[in-house]
Amino acid sequence: MNNDRRALLKTAAMAAAGSMVAGATLPVLQADQAVDGLPTGEGLEWNKAPCRFCGTGCHVQVGVENGRVVAVAGDKAADVNKGLLCVKGYHVGGILYGKDRLTRPLLRKDGKLTEISWDEAIETIAQRIFDSPDTFAFYGSGQWTIPEGYAAQKFMKGGLSNNHIDPNARLCMASAVTGFLATYGVDEPAGCYQDLDECDVLITWGNNPAEMHPVLFSRVTDRRSRGEQVRIIDIGTRRTRTTDAANDYLEMKPHGDVAISLGIMHLLIENDNYDQSFVEKHCNFRGDEADTPTLQGEPISEEEFRQRIAKYTPEHVEELSGVPADKIRMLADLFGQHDIRITSLWCMGMNQHTMGTAINSLVHGVHLLSGHFGRPGDAPTSLTGQPSACGTVREVGTLAHALPGGRVVTKPEHREQSEGFWNVREGSISEVPGYHTVKMFEQFTKPTAAGGDITTMFVQVTNPGQTLPNLNTLFNDKQGLEDKFLIVSDVYPTATTALADLILPAAMWVEKNGMFGNSERRTQQWFKMVDPPGEARDDCWMTIAIAHKLFEMGHEGMKDKDGEFIFAVKDDAGQEIPVWEFDRYYDTNVDKHLFEEYRQFTTMKHKNLAPYEEYVKARGLRWPVVEQEDGSWRETKFRFSGFDDPFVKAGEEFEFYHSSSSDGRAQIWFHEYQPPPEMPDEEYPMWLCTGRVLEHWHTGTMTRRVSQLSRAMPTAYVEMHLEDAQAANIRQGEIVTIESRRGVCDLPVWIDGRGRPPRGTIFVPFFDETKLINNCTLEAYDPFSKQPDYKKCAARVVKKTTAKVPS
Amino acid sequence: MPISGLVVTFASSVEEHISTIESITNIPEIDLGQACGSKLAIVVDSETKTRDQEIWNAVRDLPGVIDLAVAMVAFDEDTEEEPSTRN
């Protein structure tokens, strides 16, 4: 290592440590320029955009000079982040300028990737689809912008009559969706980030916001520096940076969260300490059907609920969860206090869970039973890991079973409505749900002759070759299946492009127009600011261009009822603009056309959106956004609460107006504890948990191209407990092989590192494409959400080499 | 070789642990950083992984130290990523 680099690393290390000391754990950088005080120079222009990473939805000011992003500043006008950015956000501009951007379409010919023209690329894709439309699948993303996802959704379901479209968000927040649906009859959190400013107690359930949503977490910890009291209770399977800021740390066994929530509800009932008034007015009790459980469940009486939950005594919960009984009592006592405000936060830890729907429902139930709901600071809130997991996946509905605006393909009236909005022929939309992610890839990697009925797959804006669980089965097995054809649109070479037959270079972030929807129902908009490199093009354009090629080939689905192209855009004179030609794509704002069409879908589930131009003016607006008498548009912070939600009946304190029981009530669920699908045993004695780190965003495709972030966290590692390491004669930094029943992965060991797992547990971040930990993980999934469990499977650690120590 | 940004947490305010801080100062590979409340930032720049582990163990075993956390580590200097060459 040269001296300059060593000095840089020492400086960075001191800065990171210093920020933890001074800022109560958070390496958050304060942008020092106000929006109206940003420096200007000849040719330097600033414009707003939401950050490209995570679901927080921080706004940044992007400085552009000579056609290049040269600066990024936290946006002080943004309510979400108030000028703050985390280390990833601070470097978000750098993600455009990695040296190995993909710039030309590449087709694999005789095993070798060969540059081809865009015309050939589009024609190749259209021909594959035309020849076999039913065996085509579209795999998308929570990183799709709203218009991108909407275009893909319309292309598949309205155009091809094919429901095989699913997103990577199936892997990160599907259980949150089903948890909300089961509880409230409609998706997405009722509260908002203001809850973090007003809660007295914050409970993080298997959640590490100090690293994964650092700007949000700073809203809580910064309150302490102002002298406010806020108690943080961290419930988790390993100590993290969030634990460092917590007043209480409750270390649970994997799946222990289910038992803990049942234990809290047991005590609230047993001690007659629940909010009887709230429950009587606003809640029903619900349980699984005995034979075939459904997401709706069946009604049960309060007495039946009492009987079922009776066995979850603190002592029994201690056995199941490993959390001491007195800590369960402490939690129940807190929820029993109605004069305090309690906010729960969760993300992947609860969602990537074979009881994902159940645990989501149970935590909602804890809040409902105790009445800690619907007041600022009282909220059960799931966070999202991708910038538009909510806006694109959940709201536009880019899931195998869904249609835009909360509709589903299985309901005839929903299909009819959608066909009406799209002006496509009656019966265009298939009533059969498509394949969810795991099934989609199973069918793609299974030989066609053996029933693998997905033969062509188009992957946009995501990297399943690194993120799918059990990669050897679900992705790597595609190799050698000559009749399968993988199309990948991306900005950099990835583990997915490595197996692609056709690679399309994509524009990213401010190289195109876009809209995202964040975790607090906030829809945000930005404009294109710079050109993409080489021949990289917008993903939305790719979808429209393929659709138009099919239209030219005579595919009936690409014509609407009037015989026009389903993505036709006309100018003020009524002339069609050929947006399928890339050099004409920006003759108009395609995003605006698609968004205004999509807006029609948003009222059925009261997710009303404002016109596009309102989002141009704002740093996002939280839906439902409703027009006022004076013509202005008002956002909603607290849904279902009469004081703020315009759709709650006048005079009602609360109303769950999409109740699955059609009586305006939310459902308090009982679910029986079930053990994890795979448990450590003699052969594989350790729990393996995977996750993320502060510096890298998901698969690291973008952040590993930013030298500052890559240097700060250059490689994946395995966190081990000191005693486990000593017992295996493993020392700090030595390389070990992680083995599971599905695969292996070699990693350096980090003992007492940033995260500190308990004995018998190891943790590996998944950002590093050179160390694919998902070769080891399990594809078992939640029966309702179909979301796999990345947080717990059985593994063993085998010492590979001994570090050579200089004498 | 390893460079780590660490946070030492003492059982009480940093000012009450002068002798322990002197012991830390006497370790040549350590630079002291910011202190606040019961926490002290340090950077360890050692020549070998063995020495890094020795320092880690020594600091953690000092009187009054109740926790040693890592804020940042750069222990894999040979793996600085070049852009992927997958294709």
PDB file of N, CA, C and O in Angstrom, chain A residues 566-614:
ATOM      1  N   ILE A 566     -50.439   1.085 -28.693  1.00  0.00           N
ATOM      2  CA  ILE A 566     -50.882   1.248 -27.292  1.00  0.00           C
ATOM      3  C   ILE A 566     -50.079   2.309 -26.530  1.00  0.00           C
ATOM      4  O   ILE A 566     -50.536   2.801 -25.506  1.00  0.00           O
ATOM      5  N   PHE A 567     -48.907   2.646 -27.039  1.00  0.00           N
ATOM      6  CA  PHE A 567     -48.129   3.712 -26.382  1.00  0.00           C
ATOM      7  C   PHE A 567     -48.116   4.995 -27.228  1.00  0.00           C
ATOM      8  O   PHE A 567     -47.200   5.812 -27.110  1.00  0.00           O
ATOM      9  N   ALA A 568     -49.131   5.166 -28.059  1.00  0.00           N
ATOM     10  CA  ALA A 568     -49.153   6.341 -28.931  1.00  0.00           C
ATOM     11  C   ALA A 568     -49.151   7.631 -28.111  1.00  0.00           C
ATOM     12  O   ALA A 568     -49.891   7.768 -27.132  1.00  0.00           O
ATOM     13  N   VAL A 569     -48.288   8.570 -28.509  1.00  0.00           N
ATOM     14  CA  VAL A 569     -48.229   9.899 -27.885  1.00  0.00           C
ATOM     15  C   VAL A 569     -48.428  10.920 -28.999  1.00  0.00           C
ATOM     16  O   VAL A 569     -47.741  10.844 -30.027  1.00  0.00           O
ATOM     17  N   LYS A 570     -49.373  11.836 -28.777  1.00  0.00           N
ATOM     18  CA  LYS A 570     -49.668  12.798 -29.839  1.00  0.00           C
ATOM     19  C   LYS A 570     -49.320  14.221 -29.407  1.00  0.00           C
ATOM     20  O   LYS A 570     -49.404  14.544 -28.223  1.00  0.00           O
ATOM     21  N   ASP A 571     -48.978  15.024 -30.383  1.00  0.00           N
ATOM     22  CA  ASP A 571     -48.701  16.423 -30.070  1.00  0.00           C
ATOM     23  C   ASP A 571     -50.008  17.213 -30.032  1.00  0.00           C
ATOM     24  O   ASP A 571     -51.095  16.652 -30.225  1.00  0.00           O
ATOM     25  N   ASP A 572     -49.896  18.501 -29.783  1.00  0.00           N
ATOM     26  CA  ASP A 572     -51.106  19.324 -29.633  1.00  0.00           C
ATOM     27  C   ASP A 572     -51.960  19.334 -30.895  1.00  0.00           C
ATOM     28  O   ASP A 572     -53.166  19.544 -30.837  1.00  0.00           O
ATOM     29  N   ALA A 573     -51.324  19.088 -32.034  1.00  0.00           N
ATOM     30  CA  ALA A 573     -52.067  19.082 -33.307  1.00  0.00           C
ATOM     31  C   ALA A 573     -52.656  17.704 -33.603  1.00  0.00           C
ATOM     32  O   ALA A 573     -53.234  17.502 -34.671  1.00  0.00           O
ATOM     33  N   GLY A 574     -52.461  16.765 -32.692  1.00  0.00           N
ATOM     34  CA  GLY A 574     -53.021  15.428 -32.901  1.00  0.00           C
ATOM     35  C   GLY A 574     -52.133  14.518 -33.727  1.00  0.00           C
ATOM     36  O   GLY A 574     -52.535  13.416 -34.098  1.00  0.00           O
ATOM     37  N   GLN A 575     -50.924  14.957 -34.008  1.00  0.00           N
ATOM     38  CA  GLN A 575     -49.995  14.133 -34.777  1.00  0.00           C
ATOM     39  C   GLN A 575     -49.203  13.226 -33.841  1.00  0.00           C
ATOM     40  O   GLN A 575     -48.725  13.663 -32.783  1.00  0.00           O
ATOM     41  N   GLU A 576     -49.054  11.967 -34.212  1.00  0.00           N
ATOM     42  CA  GLU A 576     -48.308  11.032 -33.368  1.00  0.00           C
ATOM     43  C   GLU A 576     -46.816  11.359 -33.377  1.00  0.00           C
ATOM     44  O   GLU A 576     -46.227  11.583 -34.456  1.00  0.00           O
ATOM     45  N   ILE A 577     -46.219  11.362 -32.208  1.00  0.00           N
ATOM     46  CA  ILE A 577     -44.776  11.593 -32.092  1.00  0.00           C
ATOM     47  C   ILE A 577     -44.109  10.218 -32.069  1.00  0.00           C
ATOM     48  O   ILE A 577     -44.472   9.375 -31.237  1.00  0.00           O
ATOM     49  N   PRO A 578     -43.154   9.962 -32.947  1.00  0.00           N
ATOM     50  CA  PRO A 578     -42.550   8.618 -32.999  1.00  0.00           C
ATOM     51  C   PRO A 578     -41.565   8.389 -31.847  1.00  0.00           C
ATOM     52  O   PRO A 578     -40.339   8.335 -32.053  1.00  0.00           O
ATOM     53  N   VAL A 579     -42.098   8.238 -30.647  1.00  0.00           N
ATOM     54  CA  VAL A 579     -41.223   8.120 -29.466  1.00  0.00           C
ATOM     55  C   VAL A 579     -40.453   6.805 -29.458  1.00  0.00           C
ATOM     56  O   VAL A 579     -39.535   6.633 -28.655  1.00  0.00           O
ATOM     57  N   TRP A 580     -40.809   5.869 -30.341  1.00  0.00           N
ATOM     58  CA  TRP A 580     -40.057   4.614 -30.431  1.00  0.00           C
ATOM     59  C   TRP A 580     -38.738   4.807 -31.166  1.00  0.00           C
ATOM     60  O   TRP A 580     -37.896   3.925 -31.167  1.00  0.00           O
ATOM     61  N   GLU A 581     -38.568   5.967 -31.805  1.00  0.00           N
ATOM     62  CA  GLU A 581     -37.262   6.317 -32.381  1.00  0.00           C
ATOM     63  C   GLU A 581     -36.521   7.126 -31.325  1.00  0.00           C
ATOM     64  O   GLU A 581     -37.002   8.177 -30.897  1.00  0.00           O
ATOM     65  N   PHE A 582     -35.352   6.651 -30.928  1.00  0.00           N
ATOM     66  CA  PHE A 582     -34.727   7.269 -29.757  1.00  0.00           C
ATOM     67  C   PHE A 582     -34.399   8.740 -29.969  1.00  0.00           C
ATOM     68  O   PHE A 582     -34.497   9.546 -29.035  1.00  0.00           O
ATOM     69  N   ASP A 583     -34.045   9.102 -31.201  1.00  0.00           N
ATOM     70  CA  ASP A 583     -33.716  10.519 -31.408  1.00  0.00           C
ATOM     71  C   ASP A 583     -34.961  11.409 -31.380  1.00  0.00           C
ATOM     72  O   ASP A 583     -34.857  12.631 -31.453  1.00  0.00           O
ATOM     73  N   ARG A 584     -36.158  10.807 -31.298  1.00  0.00           N
ATOM     74  CA  ARG A 584     -37.381  11.592 -31.159  1.00  0.00           C
ATOM     75  C   ARG A 584     -38.001  11.420 -29.756  1.00  0.00           C
ATOM     76  O   ARG A 584     -39.024  12.033 -29.451  1.00  0.00           O
ATOM     77  N   TYR A 585     -37.369  10.576 -28.920  1.00  0.00           N
ATOM     78  CA  TYR A 585     -37.971  10.228 -27.628  1.00  0.00           C
ATOM     79  C   TYR A 585     -38.166  11.449 -26.736  1.00  0.00           C
ATOM     80  O   TYR A 585     -39.157  11.582 -26.033  1.00  0.00           O
ATOM     81  N   TYR A 586     -37.208  12.355 -26.789  1.00  0.00           N
ATOM     82  CA  TYR A 586     -37.313  13.549 -25.940  1.00  0.00           C
ATOM     83  C   TYR A 586     -37.940  14.744 -26.690  1.00  0.00           C
ATOM     84  O   TYR A 586     -37.839  15.880 -26.244  1.00  0.00           O
ATOM     85  N   ASP A 587     -38.636  14.451 -27.792  1.00  0.00           N
ATOM     86  CA  ASP A 587     -39.440  15.513 -28.419  1.00  0.00           C
ATOM     87  C   ASP A 587     -40.606  15.886 -27.510  1.00  0.00           C
ATOM     88  O   ASP A 587     -41.211  16.957 -27.644  1.00  0.00           O
ATOM     89  N   THR A 588     -40.947  14.967 -26.638  1.00  0.00           N
ATOM     90  CA  THR A 588     -42.018  15.217 -25.669  1.00  0.00           C
ATOM     91  C   THR A 588     -41.584  14.613 -24.340  1.00  0.00           C
ATOM     92  O   THR A 588     -40.562  13.925 -24.273  1.00  0.00           O
ATOM     93  N   ASN A 589     -42.329  14.860 -23.292  1.00  0.00           N
ATOM     94  CA  ASN A 589     -42.004  14.258 -21.996  1.00  0.00           C
ATOM     95  C   ASN A 589     -42.839  12.985 -21.852  1.00  0.00           C
ATOM     96  O   ASN A 589     -43.994  13.015 -21.429  1.00  0.00           O
ATOM     97  N   VAL A 590     -42.250  11.862 -22.234  1.00  0.00           N
ATOM     98  CA  VAL A 590     -42.962  10.579 -22.211  1.00  0.00           C
ATOM     99  C   VAL A 590     -43.391  10.245 -20.781  1.00  0.00           C
ATOM    100  O   VAL A 590     -44.482   9.713 -20.548  1.00  0.00           O
ATOM    101  N   ASP A 591     -42.525  10.563 -19.810  1.00  0.00           N
ATOM    102  CA  ASP A 591     -42.873  10.325 -18.402  1.00  0.00           C
ATOM    103  C   ASP A 591     -44.218  10.971 -18.050  1.00  0.00           C
ATOM    104  O   ASP A 591     -45.060  10.373 -17.391  1.00  0.00           O
ATOM    105  N   LYS A 592     -44.372  12.192 -18.491  1.00  0.00           N
ATOM    106  CA  LYS A 592     -45.600  12.927 -18.158  1.00  0.00           C
ATOM    107  C   LYS A 592     -46.816  12.247 -18.783  1.00  0.00           C
ATOM    108  O   LYS A 592     -47.847  12.077 -18.127  1.00  0.00           O
ATOM    109  N   HIS A 593     -46.700  11.824 -20.042  1.00  0.00           N
ATOM    110  CA  HIS A 593     -47.824  11.144 -20.703  1.00  0.00           C
ATOM    111  C   HIS A 593     -48.190   9.861 -19.954  1.00  0.00           C
ATOM    112  O   HIS A 593     -49.362   9.585 -19.705  1.00  0.00           O
ATOM    113  N   LEU A 594     -47.173   9.070 -19.619  1.00  0.00           N
ATOM    114  CA  LEU A 594     -47.436   7.795 -18.936  1.00  0.00           C
ATOM    115  C   LEU A 594     -48.010   8.038 -17.545  1.00  0.00           C
ATOM    116  O   LEU A 594     -48.926   7.344 -17.105  1.00  0.00           O
ATOM    117  N   PHE A 595     -47.456   9.036 -16.844  1.00  0.00           N
ATOM    118  CA  PHE A 595     -47.914   9.310 -15.475  1.00  0.00           C
ATOM    119  C   PHE A 595     -49.366   9.771 -15.473  1.00  0.00           C
ATOM    120  O   PHE A 595     -50.166   9.333 -14.625  1.00  0.00           O
ATOM    121  N   GLU A 596     -49.715  10.631 -16.415  1.00  0.00           N
ATOM    122  CA  GLU A 596     -51.102  11.124 -16.442  1.00  0.00           C
ATOM    123  C   GLU A 596     -52.073   9.989 -16.781  1.00  0.00           C
ATOM    124  O   GLU A 596     -53.193   9.957 -16.269  1.00  0.00           O
ATOM    125  N   GLU A 597     -51.633   9.048 -17.602  1.00  0.00           N
ATOM    126  CA  GLU A 597     -52.476   7.885 -17.874  1.00  0.00           C
ATOM    127  C   GLU A 597     -52.602   7.032 -16.616  1.00  0.00           C
ATOM    128  O   GLU A 597     -53.688   6.581 -16.251  1.00  0.00           O
ATOM    129  N   TYR A 598     -51.470   6.837 -15.945  1.00  0.00           N
ATOM    130  CA  TYR A 598     -51.447   6.024 -14.714  1.00  0.00           C
ATOM    131  C   TYR A 598     -52.304   6.653 -13.611  1.00  0.00           C
ATOM    132  O   TYR A 598     -52.957   5.943 -12.838  1.00  0.00           O
ATOM    133  N   ARG A 599     -52.343   7.966 -13.550  1.00  0.00           N
ATOM    134  CA  ARG A 599     -53.101   8.657 -12.487  1.00  0.00           C
ATOM    135  C   ARG A 599     -54.555   8.203 -12.421  1.00  0.00           C
ATOM    136  O   ARG A 599     -55.158   8.169 -11.353  1.00  0.00           O
ATOM    137  N   GLN A 600     -55.097   7.819 -13.571  1.00  0.00           N
ATOM    138  CA  GLN A 600     -56.493   7.367 -13.578  1.00  0.00           C
ATOM    139  C   GLN A 600     -56.705   6.156 -12.680  1.00  0.00           C
ATOM    140  O   GLN A 600     -57.789   5.935 -12.172  1.00  0.00           O
ATOM    141  N   PHE A 601     -55.641   5.352 -12.523  1.00  0.00           N
ATOM    142  CA  PHE A 601     -55.766   4.113 -11.751  1.00  0.00           C
ATOM    143  C   PHE A 601     -55.730   4.349 -10.239  1.00  0.00           C
ATOM    144  O   PHE A 601     -55.960   3.425  -9.479  1.00  0.00           O
ATOM    145  N   THR A 602     -55.366   5.551  -9.801  1.00  0.00           N
ATOM    146  CA  THR A 602     -54.946   5.703  -8.407  1.00  0.00           C
ATOM    147  C   THR A 602     -56.076   6.006  -7.427  1.00  0.00           C
ATOM    148  O   THR A 602     -55.827   6.092  -6.225  1.00  0.00           O
ATOM    149  N   THR A 603     -57.288   6.161  -7.907  1.00  0.00           N
ATOM    150  CA  THR A 603     -58.341   6.598  -6.984  1.00  0.00           C
ATOM    151  C   THR A 603     -59.100   5.449  -6.329  1.00  0.00           C
ATOM    152  O   THR A 603     -59.667   5.622  -5.258  1.00  0.00           O
ATOM    153  N   MET A 604     -59.100   4.255  -6.955  1.00  0.00           N
ATOM    154  CA  MET A 604     -59.914   3.173  -6.401  1.00  0.00           C
ATOM    155  C   MET A 604     -59.493   2.822  -4.971  1.00  0.00           C
ATOM    156  O   MET A 604     -60.322   2.573  -4.111  1.00  0.00           O
ATOM    157  N   LYS A 605     -58.198   2.807  -4.727  1.00  0.00           N
ATOM    158  CA  LYS A 605     -57.692   2.486  -3.391  1.00  0.00           C
ATOM    159  C   LYS A 605     -57.286   3.750  -2.627  1.00  0.00           C
ATOM    160  O   LYS A 605     -56.493   3.695  -1.693  1.00  0.00           O
ATOM    161  N   HIS A 606     -57.811   4.876  -3.065  1.00  0.00           N
ATOM    162  CA  HIS A 606     -57.529   6.150  -2.401  1.00  0.00           C
ATOM    163  C   HIS A 606     -56.032   6.431  -2.291  1.00  0.00           C
ATOM    164  O   HIS A 606     -55.543   6.867  -1.252  1.00  0.00           O
ATOM    165  N   LYS A 607     -55.326   6.135  -3.387  1.00  0.00           N
ATOM    166  CA  LYS A 607     -53.908   6.492  -3.461  1.00  0.00           C
ATOM    167  C   LYS A 607     -53.746   7.649  -4.457  1.00  0.00           C
ATOM    168  O   LYS A 607     -52.776   7.697  -5.231  1.00  0.00           O
ATOM    169  N   ASN A 608     -54.677   8.550  -4.392  1.00  0.00           N
ATOM    170  CA  ASN A 608     -54.786   9.637  -5.373  1.00  0.00           C
ATOM    171  C   ASN A 608     -53.478  10.410  -5.546  1.00  0.00           C
ATOM    172  O   ASN A 608     -52.830  10.774  -4.555  1.00  0.00           O
ATOM    173  N   LEU A 609     -53.153  10.661  -6.799  1.00  0.00           N
ATOM    174  CA  LEU A 609     -51.959  11.443  -7.109  1.00  0.00           C
ATOM    175  C   LEU A 609     -52.349  12.756  -7.771  1.00  0.00           C
ATOM    176  O   LEU A 609     -53.396  12.855  -8.422  1.00  0.00           O
ATOM    177  N   ALA A 610     -51.482  13.740  -7.614  1.00  0.00           N
ATOM    178  CA  ALA A 610     -51.707  15.056  -8.223  1.00  0.00           C
ATOM    179  C   ALA A 610     -51.213  15.033  -9.674  1.00  0.00           C
ATOM    180  O   ALA A 610     -50.515  14.104 -10.086  1.00  0.00           O
ATOM    181  N   PRO A 611     -51.554  16.051 -10.460  1.00  0.00           N
ATOM    182  CA  PRO A 611     -51.011  16.131 -11.822  1.00  0.00           C
ATOM    183  C   PRO A 611     -49.479  16.213 -11.807  1.00  0.00           C
ATOM    184  O   PRO A 611     -48.875  16.678 -10.840  1.00  0.00           O
ATOM    185  N   TYR A 612     -48.877  15.773 -12.892  1.00  0.00           N
ATOM    186  CA  TYR A 612     -47.410  15.730 -13.022  1.00  0.00           C
ATOM    187  C   TYR A 612     -46.768  17.056 -12.632  1.00  0.00           C
ATOM    188  O   TYR A 612     -45.754  17.093 -11.920  1.00  0.00           O
ATOM    189  N   GLU A 613     -47.338  18.149 -13.079  1.00  0.00           N
ATOM    190  CA  GLU A 613     -46.704  19.454 -12.855  1.00  0.00           C
ATOM    191  C   GLU A 613     -46.583  19.805 -11.374  1.00  0.00           C
ATOM    192  O   GLU A 613     -45.705  20.572 -10.980  1.00  0.00           O
ATOM    193  N   GLU A 614     -47.465  19.258 -10.540  1.00  0.00           N
ATOM    194  CA  GLU A 614     -47.355  19.520  -9.098  1.00  0.00           C
ATOM    195  C   GLU A 614     -46.085  18.886  -8.525  1.00  0.00           C
ATOM    196  O   GLU A 614     -45.482  19.415  -7.595  1.00  0.00           O
TER     197      GLU A 614
END
